[in-house]
Short mmCIF file of C-alpha atoms and ligand atoms in Angstrom, two decimals:
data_model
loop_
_atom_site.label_atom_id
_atom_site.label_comp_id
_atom_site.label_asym_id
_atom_site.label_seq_id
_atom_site.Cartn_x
_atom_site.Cartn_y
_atom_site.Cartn_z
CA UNK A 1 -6.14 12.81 -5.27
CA UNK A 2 -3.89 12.59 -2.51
CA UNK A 3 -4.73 12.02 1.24
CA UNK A 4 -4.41 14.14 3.78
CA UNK A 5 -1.79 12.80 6.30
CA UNK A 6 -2.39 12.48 10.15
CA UNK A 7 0.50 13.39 11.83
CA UNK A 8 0.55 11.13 14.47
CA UNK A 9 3.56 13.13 15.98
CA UNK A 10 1.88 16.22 15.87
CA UNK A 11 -1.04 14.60 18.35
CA UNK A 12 1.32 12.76 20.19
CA UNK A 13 2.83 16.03 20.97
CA UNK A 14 -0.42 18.01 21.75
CA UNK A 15 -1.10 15.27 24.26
CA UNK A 16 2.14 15.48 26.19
CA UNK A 17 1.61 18.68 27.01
CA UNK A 18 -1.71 18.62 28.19
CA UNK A 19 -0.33 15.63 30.03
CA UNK A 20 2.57 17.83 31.47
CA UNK A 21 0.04 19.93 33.45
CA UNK A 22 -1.69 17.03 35.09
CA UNK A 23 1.68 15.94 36.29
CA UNK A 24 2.43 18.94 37.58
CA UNK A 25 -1.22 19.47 39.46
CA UNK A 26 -0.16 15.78 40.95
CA UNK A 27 3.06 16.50 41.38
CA UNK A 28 1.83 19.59 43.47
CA UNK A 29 -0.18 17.34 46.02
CA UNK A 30 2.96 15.48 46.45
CA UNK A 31 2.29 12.83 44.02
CA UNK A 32 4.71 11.72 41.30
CA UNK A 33 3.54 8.83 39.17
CA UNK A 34 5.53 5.98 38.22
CA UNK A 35 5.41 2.95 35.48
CA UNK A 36 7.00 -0.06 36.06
CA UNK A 37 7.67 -2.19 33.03
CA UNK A 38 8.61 -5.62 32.46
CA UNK A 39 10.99 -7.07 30.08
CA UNK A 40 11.77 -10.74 30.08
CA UNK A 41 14.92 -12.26 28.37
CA UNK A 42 15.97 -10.37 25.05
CA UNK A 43 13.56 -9.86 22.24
CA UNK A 44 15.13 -7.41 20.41
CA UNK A 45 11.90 -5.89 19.18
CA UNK A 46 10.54 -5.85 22.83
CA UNK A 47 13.83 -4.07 24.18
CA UNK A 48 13.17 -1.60 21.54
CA UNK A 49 9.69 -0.91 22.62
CA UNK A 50 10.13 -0.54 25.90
CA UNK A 51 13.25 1.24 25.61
CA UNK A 52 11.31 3.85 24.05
CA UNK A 53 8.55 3.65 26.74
CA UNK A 54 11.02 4.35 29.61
CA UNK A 55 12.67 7.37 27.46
CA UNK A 56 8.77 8.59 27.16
CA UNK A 57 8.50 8.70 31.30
CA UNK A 58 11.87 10.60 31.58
CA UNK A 59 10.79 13.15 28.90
CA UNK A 60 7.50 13.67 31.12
CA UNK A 61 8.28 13.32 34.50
CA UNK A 62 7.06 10.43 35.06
CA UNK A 63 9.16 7.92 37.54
CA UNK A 64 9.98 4.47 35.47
CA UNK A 65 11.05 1.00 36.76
CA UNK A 66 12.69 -1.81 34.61
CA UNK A 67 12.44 -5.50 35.50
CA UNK A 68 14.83 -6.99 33.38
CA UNK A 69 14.31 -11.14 34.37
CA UNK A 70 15.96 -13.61 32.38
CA UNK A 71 14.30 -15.53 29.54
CA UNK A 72 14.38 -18.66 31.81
CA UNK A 73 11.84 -17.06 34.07
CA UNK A 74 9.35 -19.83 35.38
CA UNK A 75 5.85 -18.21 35.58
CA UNK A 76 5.98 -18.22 39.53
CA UNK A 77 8.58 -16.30 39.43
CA UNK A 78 6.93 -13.75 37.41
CA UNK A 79 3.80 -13.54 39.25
CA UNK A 80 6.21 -12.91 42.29
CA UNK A 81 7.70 -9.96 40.60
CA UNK A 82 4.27 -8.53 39.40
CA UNK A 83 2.97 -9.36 43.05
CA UNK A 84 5.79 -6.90 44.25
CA UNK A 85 4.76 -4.40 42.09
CA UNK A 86 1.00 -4.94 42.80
CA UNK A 87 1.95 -4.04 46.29
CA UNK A 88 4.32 -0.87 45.54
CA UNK A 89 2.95 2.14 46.28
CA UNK A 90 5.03 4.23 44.11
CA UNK A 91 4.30 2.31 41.14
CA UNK A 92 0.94 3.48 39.54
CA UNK A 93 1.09 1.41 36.77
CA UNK A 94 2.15 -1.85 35.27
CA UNK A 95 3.28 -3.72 31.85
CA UNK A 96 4.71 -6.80 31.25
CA UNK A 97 5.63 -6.52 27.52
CA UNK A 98 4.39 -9.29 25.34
CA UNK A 99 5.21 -11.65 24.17
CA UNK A 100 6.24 -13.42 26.83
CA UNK A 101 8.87 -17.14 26.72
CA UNK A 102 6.79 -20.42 25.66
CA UNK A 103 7.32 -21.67 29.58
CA UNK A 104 5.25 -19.11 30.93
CA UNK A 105 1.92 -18.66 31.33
CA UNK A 106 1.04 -15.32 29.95
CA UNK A 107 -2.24 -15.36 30.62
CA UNK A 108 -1.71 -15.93 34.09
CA UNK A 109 0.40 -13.22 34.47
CA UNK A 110 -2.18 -10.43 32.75
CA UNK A 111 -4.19 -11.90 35.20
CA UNK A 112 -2.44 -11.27 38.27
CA UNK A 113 -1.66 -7.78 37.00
CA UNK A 114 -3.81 -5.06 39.37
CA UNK A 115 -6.35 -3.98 37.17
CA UNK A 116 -5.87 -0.69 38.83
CA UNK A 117 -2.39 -0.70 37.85
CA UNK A 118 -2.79 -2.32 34.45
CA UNK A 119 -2.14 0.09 32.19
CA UNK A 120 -2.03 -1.90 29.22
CA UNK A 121 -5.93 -2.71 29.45
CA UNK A 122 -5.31 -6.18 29.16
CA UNK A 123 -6.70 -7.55 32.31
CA UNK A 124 -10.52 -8.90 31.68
CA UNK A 125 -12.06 -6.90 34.47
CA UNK A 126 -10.74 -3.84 32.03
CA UNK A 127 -11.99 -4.96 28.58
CA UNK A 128 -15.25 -6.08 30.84
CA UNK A 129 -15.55 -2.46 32.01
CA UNK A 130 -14.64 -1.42 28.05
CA UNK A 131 -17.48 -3.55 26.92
CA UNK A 132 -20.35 -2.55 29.42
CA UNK A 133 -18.91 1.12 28.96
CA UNK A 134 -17.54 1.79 32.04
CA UNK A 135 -14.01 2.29 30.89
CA UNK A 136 -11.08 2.92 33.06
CA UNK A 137 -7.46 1.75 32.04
CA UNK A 138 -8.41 1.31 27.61
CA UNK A 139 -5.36 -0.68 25.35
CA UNK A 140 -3.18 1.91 24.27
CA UNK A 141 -3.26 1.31 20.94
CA UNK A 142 -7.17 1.76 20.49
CA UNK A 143 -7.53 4.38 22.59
CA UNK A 144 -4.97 6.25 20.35
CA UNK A 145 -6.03 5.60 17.08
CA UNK A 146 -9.65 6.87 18.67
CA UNK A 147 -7.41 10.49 19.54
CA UNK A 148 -6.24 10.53 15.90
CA UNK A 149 -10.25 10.43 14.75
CA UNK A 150 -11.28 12.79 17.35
CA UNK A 151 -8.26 15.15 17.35
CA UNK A 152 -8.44 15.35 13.45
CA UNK A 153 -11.85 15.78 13.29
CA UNK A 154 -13.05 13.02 11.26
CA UNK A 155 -16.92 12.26 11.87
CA UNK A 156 -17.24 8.85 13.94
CA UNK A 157 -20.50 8.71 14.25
CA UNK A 158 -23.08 7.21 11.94
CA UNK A 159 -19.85 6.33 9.72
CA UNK A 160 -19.61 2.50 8.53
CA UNK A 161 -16.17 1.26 9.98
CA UNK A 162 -14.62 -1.96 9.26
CA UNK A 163 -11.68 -3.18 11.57
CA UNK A 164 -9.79 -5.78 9.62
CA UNK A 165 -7.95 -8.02 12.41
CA UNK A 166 -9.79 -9.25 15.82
CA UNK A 167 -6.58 -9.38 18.05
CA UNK A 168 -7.64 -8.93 22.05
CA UNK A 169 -5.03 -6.07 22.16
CA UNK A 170 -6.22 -4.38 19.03
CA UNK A 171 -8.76 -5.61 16.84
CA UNK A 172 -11.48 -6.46 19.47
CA UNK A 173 -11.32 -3.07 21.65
CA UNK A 174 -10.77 -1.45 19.11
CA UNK A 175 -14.48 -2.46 17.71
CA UNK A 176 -15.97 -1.64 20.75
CA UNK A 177 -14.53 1.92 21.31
CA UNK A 178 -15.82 2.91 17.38
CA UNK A 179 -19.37 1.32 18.73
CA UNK A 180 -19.28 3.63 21.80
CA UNK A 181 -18.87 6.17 19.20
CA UNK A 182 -21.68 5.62 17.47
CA UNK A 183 -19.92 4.59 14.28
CA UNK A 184 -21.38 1.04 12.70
CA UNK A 185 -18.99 -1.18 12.95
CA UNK A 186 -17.76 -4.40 11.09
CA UNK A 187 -14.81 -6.51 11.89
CA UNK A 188 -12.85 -8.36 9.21
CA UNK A 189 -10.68 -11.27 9.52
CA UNK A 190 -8.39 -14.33 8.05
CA UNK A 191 -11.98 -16.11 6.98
CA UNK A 192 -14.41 -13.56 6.07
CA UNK A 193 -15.58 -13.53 2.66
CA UNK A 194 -15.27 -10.90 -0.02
CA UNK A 195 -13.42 -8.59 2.49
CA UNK A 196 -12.56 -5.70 -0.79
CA UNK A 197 -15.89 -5.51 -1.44
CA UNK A 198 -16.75 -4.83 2.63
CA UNK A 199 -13.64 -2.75 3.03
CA UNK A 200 -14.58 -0.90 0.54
CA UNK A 201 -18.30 0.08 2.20
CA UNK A 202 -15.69 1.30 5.26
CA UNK A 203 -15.58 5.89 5.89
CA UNK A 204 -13.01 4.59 8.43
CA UNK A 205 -10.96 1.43 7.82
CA UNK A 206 -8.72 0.23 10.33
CA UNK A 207 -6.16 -2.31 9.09
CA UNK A 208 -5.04 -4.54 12.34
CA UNK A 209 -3.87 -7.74 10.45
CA UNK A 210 -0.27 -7.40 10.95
CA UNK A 211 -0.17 -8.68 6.97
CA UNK A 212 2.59 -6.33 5.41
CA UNK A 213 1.22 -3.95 2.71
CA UNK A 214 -2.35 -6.33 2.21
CA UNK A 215 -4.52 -3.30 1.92
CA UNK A 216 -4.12 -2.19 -1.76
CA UNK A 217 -5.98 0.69 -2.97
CA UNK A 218 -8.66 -1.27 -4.50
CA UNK A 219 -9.71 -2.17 -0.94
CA UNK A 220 -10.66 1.81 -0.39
CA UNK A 221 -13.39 3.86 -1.26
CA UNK A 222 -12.21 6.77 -2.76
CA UNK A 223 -12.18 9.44 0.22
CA UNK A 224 -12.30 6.93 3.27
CA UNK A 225 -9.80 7.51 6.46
CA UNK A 226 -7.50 5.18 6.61
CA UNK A 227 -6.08 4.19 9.99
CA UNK A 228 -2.55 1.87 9.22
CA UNK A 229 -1.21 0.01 12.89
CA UNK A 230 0.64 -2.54 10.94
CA UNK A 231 4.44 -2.16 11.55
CA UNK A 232 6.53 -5.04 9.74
CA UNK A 233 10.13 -4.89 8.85
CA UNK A 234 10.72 -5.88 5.22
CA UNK A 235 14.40 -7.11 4.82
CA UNK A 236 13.43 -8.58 1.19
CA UNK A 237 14.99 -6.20 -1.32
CA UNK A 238 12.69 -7.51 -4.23
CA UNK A 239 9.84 -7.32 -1.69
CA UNK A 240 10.83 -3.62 -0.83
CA UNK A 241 11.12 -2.83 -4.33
CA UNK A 242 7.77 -4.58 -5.47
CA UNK A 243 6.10 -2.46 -2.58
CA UNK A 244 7.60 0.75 -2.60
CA UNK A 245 7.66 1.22 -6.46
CA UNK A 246 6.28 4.97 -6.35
CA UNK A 247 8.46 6.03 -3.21
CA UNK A 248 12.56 6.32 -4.88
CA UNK A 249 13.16 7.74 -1.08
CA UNK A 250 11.93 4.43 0.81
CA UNK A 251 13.82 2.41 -1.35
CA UNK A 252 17.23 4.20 -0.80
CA UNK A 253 16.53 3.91 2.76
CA UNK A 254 16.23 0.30 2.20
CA UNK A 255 19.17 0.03 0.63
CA UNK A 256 21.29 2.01 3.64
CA UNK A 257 19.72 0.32 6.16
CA UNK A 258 18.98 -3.32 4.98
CA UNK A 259 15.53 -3.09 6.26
CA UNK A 260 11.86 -0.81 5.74
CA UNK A 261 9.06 -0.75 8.05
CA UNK A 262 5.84 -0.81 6.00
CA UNK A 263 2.16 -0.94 7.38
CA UNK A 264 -0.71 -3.28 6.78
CA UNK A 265 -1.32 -1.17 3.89
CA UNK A 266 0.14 -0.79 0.84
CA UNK A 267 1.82 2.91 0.16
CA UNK A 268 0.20 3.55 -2.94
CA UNK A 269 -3.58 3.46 -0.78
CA UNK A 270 -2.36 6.95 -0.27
CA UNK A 271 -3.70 7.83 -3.58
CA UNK A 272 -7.24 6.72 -3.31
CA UNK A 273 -7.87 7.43 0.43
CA UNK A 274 -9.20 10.62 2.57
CA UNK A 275 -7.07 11.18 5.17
CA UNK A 276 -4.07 8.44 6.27
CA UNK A 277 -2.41 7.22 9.00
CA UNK A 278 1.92 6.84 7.37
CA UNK A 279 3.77 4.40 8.59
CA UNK A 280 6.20 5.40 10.48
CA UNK A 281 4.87 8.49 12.00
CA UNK A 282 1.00 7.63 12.68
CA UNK A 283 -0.65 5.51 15.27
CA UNK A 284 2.87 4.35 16.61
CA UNK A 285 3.80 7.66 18.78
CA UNK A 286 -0.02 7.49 20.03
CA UNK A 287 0.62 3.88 21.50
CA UNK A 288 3.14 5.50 23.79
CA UNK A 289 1.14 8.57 24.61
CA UNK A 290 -2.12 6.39 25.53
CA UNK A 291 0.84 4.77 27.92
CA UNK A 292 1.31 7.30 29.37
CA UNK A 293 -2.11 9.08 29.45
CA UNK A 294 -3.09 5.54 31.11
CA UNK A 295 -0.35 5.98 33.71
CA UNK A 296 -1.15 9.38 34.69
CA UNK A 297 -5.12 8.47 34.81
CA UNK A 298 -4.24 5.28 37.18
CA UNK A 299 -1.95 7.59 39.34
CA UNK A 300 -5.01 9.79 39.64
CA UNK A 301 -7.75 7.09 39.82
CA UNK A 302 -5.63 5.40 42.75
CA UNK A 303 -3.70 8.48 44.71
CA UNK A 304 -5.56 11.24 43.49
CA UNK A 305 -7.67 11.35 46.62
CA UNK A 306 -4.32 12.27 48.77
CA UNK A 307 -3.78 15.09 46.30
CA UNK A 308 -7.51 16.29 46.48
CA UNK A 309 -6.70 15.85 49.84
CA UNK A 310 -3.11 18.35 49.71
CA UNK A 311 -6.04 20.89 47.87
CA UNK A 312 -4.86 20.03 44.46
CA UNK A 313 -7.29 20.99 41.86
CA UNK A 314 -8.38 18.20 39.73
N1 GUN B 401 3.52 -6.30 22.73
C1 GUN B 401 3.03 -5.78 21.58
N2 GUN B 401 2.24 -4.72 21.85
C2 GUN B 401 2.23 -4.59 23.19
C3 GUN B 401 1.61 -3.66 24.07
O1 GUN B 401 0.87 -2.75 23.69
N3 GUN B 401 1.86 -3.84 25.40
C4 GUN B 401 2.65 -4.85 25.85
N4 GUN B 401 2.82 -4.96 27.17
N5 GUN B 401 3.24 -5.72 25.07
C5 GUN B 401 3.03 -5.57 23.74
#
């Protein structure tokens, strides 16, 4: 058996351009959202990231501002920079990518980040709201891999889910969303016992460890959906090899590039699972589209009331 694949693309896609319509209703009343992210010092991996954030806002519409402060940054001087943008009324939404230099404070900053403007869904008053299920601004990340379920019509509720990683940005909300869902949920980590033989009780498992290629197919029930958010970089050619065995393609790629991004699955669990998430290609593009989704929904939550205002439909 082979899975079926969810094109995270594919979604990604169907959700810009019902996103491109709300823009233009807002951009109708006069109203033309705008994301302002932060990047401190030079983390490759972070440029990256948001690099492709900003290039999302210009392919929507959306107006985009990049703080670029050195990695010397004291955490005053970052809470004065997120205080500006607190204040801005052009900027709808924040996000100061993580992580952030040793010498600063990070959780003071996602603190002092509007939680009207906090797109991420880091600040506590959001993952309150998430909890008590009153959501506004949801972690991207979540939120997407819940469009991927929905969208590709796999049944949430009543299902037994196990989320393997409890990270505040995706483990943890992530748990709470599939609850709101109805689904039963059970989250995995570093110390719980016999996690193959709970993984493998899972119709939905969503592997959150950041632990390249851990999920083998012995940890799936033959059938189960599969969600994959890992994303590490293997630059071990043995390693590569050892992993990507069954896939001659992945390890030519290797070979060209020096490097292979594989999830917190292992390939081969494409033979024993339902429906899978590949990595690259699956949860990643929704990450980005929840960003953006977020951005729009903040833009509304805070200026739609001018645009209802203009006699913009909403
Ligand atoms: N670092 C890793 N993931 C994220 C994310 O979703 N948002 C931000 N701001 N930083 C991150």
């Amino acid at each position: 058996m082979t899975a079926r694949i969810l094109n995270g693309v594919a979604i990604r896609d169907q959700i810009y351009a019902e996103l491109q319509s709300e823009i233009a209703s807002l951009a109708a009343g006069g109203v033309r959202s705008g994301l302002a992210a932060v990047l401190v010092g030079d983390n490759p991996a972070s440029k990256l990231y948001v690099n492709s954030k900003i290039a999302a806002c210009g392919k929507l519409g959306l107006e985009s501002f990049l703080l670029t402060p050195p990695a010397t940054i004291t955490t005053e001087e970052l809470l004065g920079a997120v205080d500006e943008l607190n204040r801005r009324d052009d900027v709808d939404g924040i996000l100061v990518q993580m992580p952030l230099p040793k010498q600063v404070d990070s959780k003071r900053i996602l603190d002092a980040v509007d939680p009207a403007k906090d797109v991420d869904g880091f600040h506590p008053e959001n993952v309150g709201r998430l909890v008590a299920g009153r959501p506004s601004l949801v972690a991207c990340t979540p939120a997407g891999v819940m469009e991927i379920l929905r969208r590709s019509g796999i049944a949430i509720e009543g299902a037994n889910a196990v989320v393997m990683g409890r990270s505040d940005i995706v483990g943890k909300p992530m748990a709470i969303l599939l609850v709101h869902a109805n689904a039963t949920v059970t989250i995995c980590h570093s110390k719980t016992r016999e996690l193959k033989e709970v993984a493998r009780r899972a119709d939905i498992v969503v592997a959150a460890m950041g632990r390249a290629a851990m999920v083998t197919p012995d940890y799936i029930r033959p059938g189960a959906t599969v969600i994959d958010v890992g994303q590490n970089v293997i630059t071990d050619a043995a390693e590569a090899e050892r992993i990507f065995a069954k896939f001659p393609e992945k390890i030519a790629g290797f070979h060209k590039k020096g490097s292979v991004l594989v999830g917190d699955c292992h390939p081969d669990v494409v033979e024993t699972a339902g429906a899978f998430t590949p990595v690259p290609g699956g949860v990643g593009p929704l990450t980005i589209a929840m960003l953006m989704s977020n951005t729009v929904r903040a833009a509304r939550m805070r200026r739609g009331r001018a645009a209802e205002a203009a006699g913009v439909e909403r």
